[in-house]
Amino acid sequence: MTTRLIGVYLVIIFGLMCVYAEEELYSDKYDNIDIDGILNNDRLRNQHRRCYIGLAPCITADMKFYKKFIGEAIATKCRRCTEKQKQNLNKLADWYVTNKPEEWNEFIAKMIEAQREKNRGR
């Protein structure tokens, strides 16, 4: 085999590796949740927050879905998020930082703690 042919094969293999190494995004199943409705409703907002930090059960399908990856999403700056999930997380962060910074700090601390626990288990 010629050096040129080997080079072509290596380029093709490297290209395929890059394509398959790209991380899969989180499912977009609940991308259209009404984030504004949740943030503007004390009861709903508190249910979601308490679910995510482990103080209350996650009672809806979307809560259970987001609880699975919200810590990782925050830790990785939403690397695997869809565009809509990034928008929703930014809106969530902005709202909490502006309106309930102490709850946001508690939330972030719990997410960091949960991510550390998850990483220890690997």
CSV table of C-alpha atoms in Angstrom, one decimal:
chain,number,residue,atom,x,y,z
A,1,MET,CA,0.0,0.0,0.0
A,2,THR,CA,1.3,3.4,-0.8
A,3,THR,CA,1.8,6.1,1.8
A,4,ARG,CA,-0.8,8.3,0.1
A,5,LEU,CA,-3.5,5.5,0.3
A,6,ILE,CA,-2.6,5.0,4.0
A,7,GLY,CA,-3.0,8.7,4.6
A,8,VAL,CA,-6.4,8.7,2.9
A,9,TYR,CA,-7.6,5.8,5.1
A,10,LEU,CA,-6.4,7.5,8.2
A,11,VAL,CA,-8.2,10.7,7.3
A,12,ILE,CA,-11.4,8.7,6.7
A,13,ILE,CA,-11.1,6.8,10.0
A,14,PHE,CA,-10.3,10.0,11.9
A,15,GLY,CA,-13.4,11.7,10.4
A,16,LEU,CA,-15.6,8.7,11.3
A,17,MET,CA,-14.3,8.7,14.9
A,18,CYS,CA,-15.1,12.4,15.2
A,19,VAL,CA,-18.6,11.9,14.0
A,20,TYR,CA,-19.3,8.9,16.3
A,21,ALA,CA,-17.5,10.5,19.3
A,22,GLU,CA,-20.0,13.5,19.3
A,23,GLU,CA,-22.1,13.2,22.5
A,24,GLU,CA,-25.8,12.5,22.2
A,25,LEU,CA,-28.1,15.3,23.2
A,26,TYR,CA,-30.6,14.9,26.0
A,27,SER,CA,-34.1,13.9,24.7
A,28,ASP,CA,-36.2,16.9,23.5
A,29,LYS,CA,-39.4,15.2,24.8
A,30,TYR,CA,-40.1,17.9,27.4
A,31,ASP,CA,-38.5,20.9,25.6
A,32,ASN,CA,-41.8,22.7,25.4
A,33,ILE,CA,-42.6,22.9,29.1
A,34,ASP,CA,-44.0,26.3,30.1
A,35,ILE,CA,-40.9,27.5,32.0
A,36,ASP,CA,-42.5,31.0,32.5
A,37,GLY,CA,-45.7,29.4,34.0
A,38,ILE,CA,-43.6,27.3,36.4
A,39,LEU,CA,-41.4,30.2,37.5
A,40,ASN,CA,-44.4,32.5,38.0
A,41,ASN,CA,-46.4,30.0,40.1
A,42,ASP,CA,-45.0,29.6,43.6
A,43,ARG,CA,-46.5,26.2,44.1
A,44,LEU,CA,-45.2,24.7,40.8
A,45,ARG,CA,-41.8,26.4,41.1
A,46,ASN,CA,-41.3,25.1,44.6
A,47,GLN,CA,-42.4,21.6,43.6
A,48,HIS,CA,-39.8,21.5,40.8
A,49,ARG,CA,-37.0,23.0,43.0
A,50,ARG,CA,-37.7,20.6,45.9
A,51,CYS,CA,-37.8,17.6,43.5
A,52,TYR,CA,-34.5,18.5,41.9
A,53,ILE,CA,-32.7,19.0,45.2
A,54,GLY,CA,-34.2,15.8,46.7
A,55,LEU,CA,-36.5,17.4,49.3
A,56,ALA,CA,-39.7,16.2,47.8
A,57,PRO,CA,-40.8,13.5,45.3
A,58,CYS,CA,-40.8,14.3,41.6
A,59,ILE,CA,-44.5,14.0,40.9
A,60,THR,CA,-44.7,14.7,37.2
A,61,ALA,CA,-43.1,13.0,34.2
A,62,ASP,CA,-41.2,16.1,33.2
A,63,MET,CA,-39.8,16.5,36.8
A,64,LYS,CA,-38.5,12.9,36.7
A,65,PHE,CA,-37.0,13.5,33.3
A,66,TYR,CA,-35.2,16.7,34.2
A,67,LYS,CA,-34.0,15.4,37.6
A,68,LYS,CA,-32.0,12.7,35.8
A,69,PHE,CA,-29.7,15.2,34.1
A,70,ILE,CA,-30.1,18.7,35.5
A,71,GLY,CA,-26.9,18.3,37.7
A,72,GLU,CA,-24.8,17.2,34.7
A,73,ALA,CA,-26.3,19.9,32.5
A,74,ILE,CA,-25.3,22.6,35.0
A,75,ALA,CA,-21.8,21.0,35.6
A,76,THR,CA,-21.1,20.8,31.9
A,77,LYS,CA,-22.7,24.2,30.9
A,78,CYS,CA,-25.4,22.3,29.1
A,79,ARG,CA,-23.0,20.6,26.7
A,80,ARG,CA,-25.6,17.9,25.8
A,81,CYS,CA,-28.7,20.2,26.0
A,82,THR,CA,-30.9,21.0,23.0
A,83,GLU,CA,-31.1,24.7,22.2
A,84,LYS,CA,-34.5,24.9,23.9
A,85,GLN,CA,-33.1,23.3,27.1
A,86,LYS,CA,-30.3,25.8,27.1
A,87,GLN,CA,-32.8,28.7,26.8
A,88,ASN,CA,-34.9,27.2,29.6
A,89,LEU,CA,-31.9,26.7,31.9
A,90,ASN,CA,-30.7,30.2,31.3
A,91,LYS,CA,-34.2,31.6,32.0
A,92,LEU,CA,-34.3,29.5,35.2
A,93,ALA,CA,-30.9,30.7,36.3
A,94,ASP,CA,-31.7,34.4,35.5
A,95,TRP,CA,-35.0,34.2,37.4
A,96,TYR,CA,-33.6,32.6,40.5
A,97,VAL,CA,-30.5,34.9,40.6
A,98,THR,CA,-32.7,37.9,40.3
A,99,ASN,CA,-35.7,36.8,42.5
A,100,LYS,CA,-34.5,34.1,44.9
A,101,PRO,CA,-30.6,34.1,45.0
A,102,GLU,CA,-30.5,32.1,48.3
A,103,GLU,CA,-32.6,29.3,46.7
A,104,TRP,CA,-30.4,29.4,43.6
A,105,ASN,CA,-27.3,29.0,45.8
A,106,GLU,CA,-28.9,26.1,47.6
A,107,PHE,CA,-29.9,24.5,44.3
A,108,ILE,CA,-26.4,24.8,42.8
A,109,ALA,CA,-24.8,23.4,46.0
A,110,LYS,CA,-27.1,20.4,45.8
A,111,MET,CA,-26.4,19.9,42.1
A,112,ILE,CA,-22.6,20.0,42.7
A,113,GLU,CA,-23.0,17.6,45.6
A,114,ALA,CA,-25.1,15.2,43.5
A,115,GLN,CA,-22.7,15.3,40.6
A,116,ARG,CA,-19.7,14.5,42.9
A,117,GLU,CA,-21.7,11.5,44.3
A,118,LYS,CA,-22.5,10.3,40.9
A,119,ASN,CA,-18.8,10.6,39.8
A,120,ARG,CA,-17.6,8.7,42.8
A,121,GLY,CA,-20.0,5.9,41.9
A,122,ARG,CA,-18.4,5.4,38.5
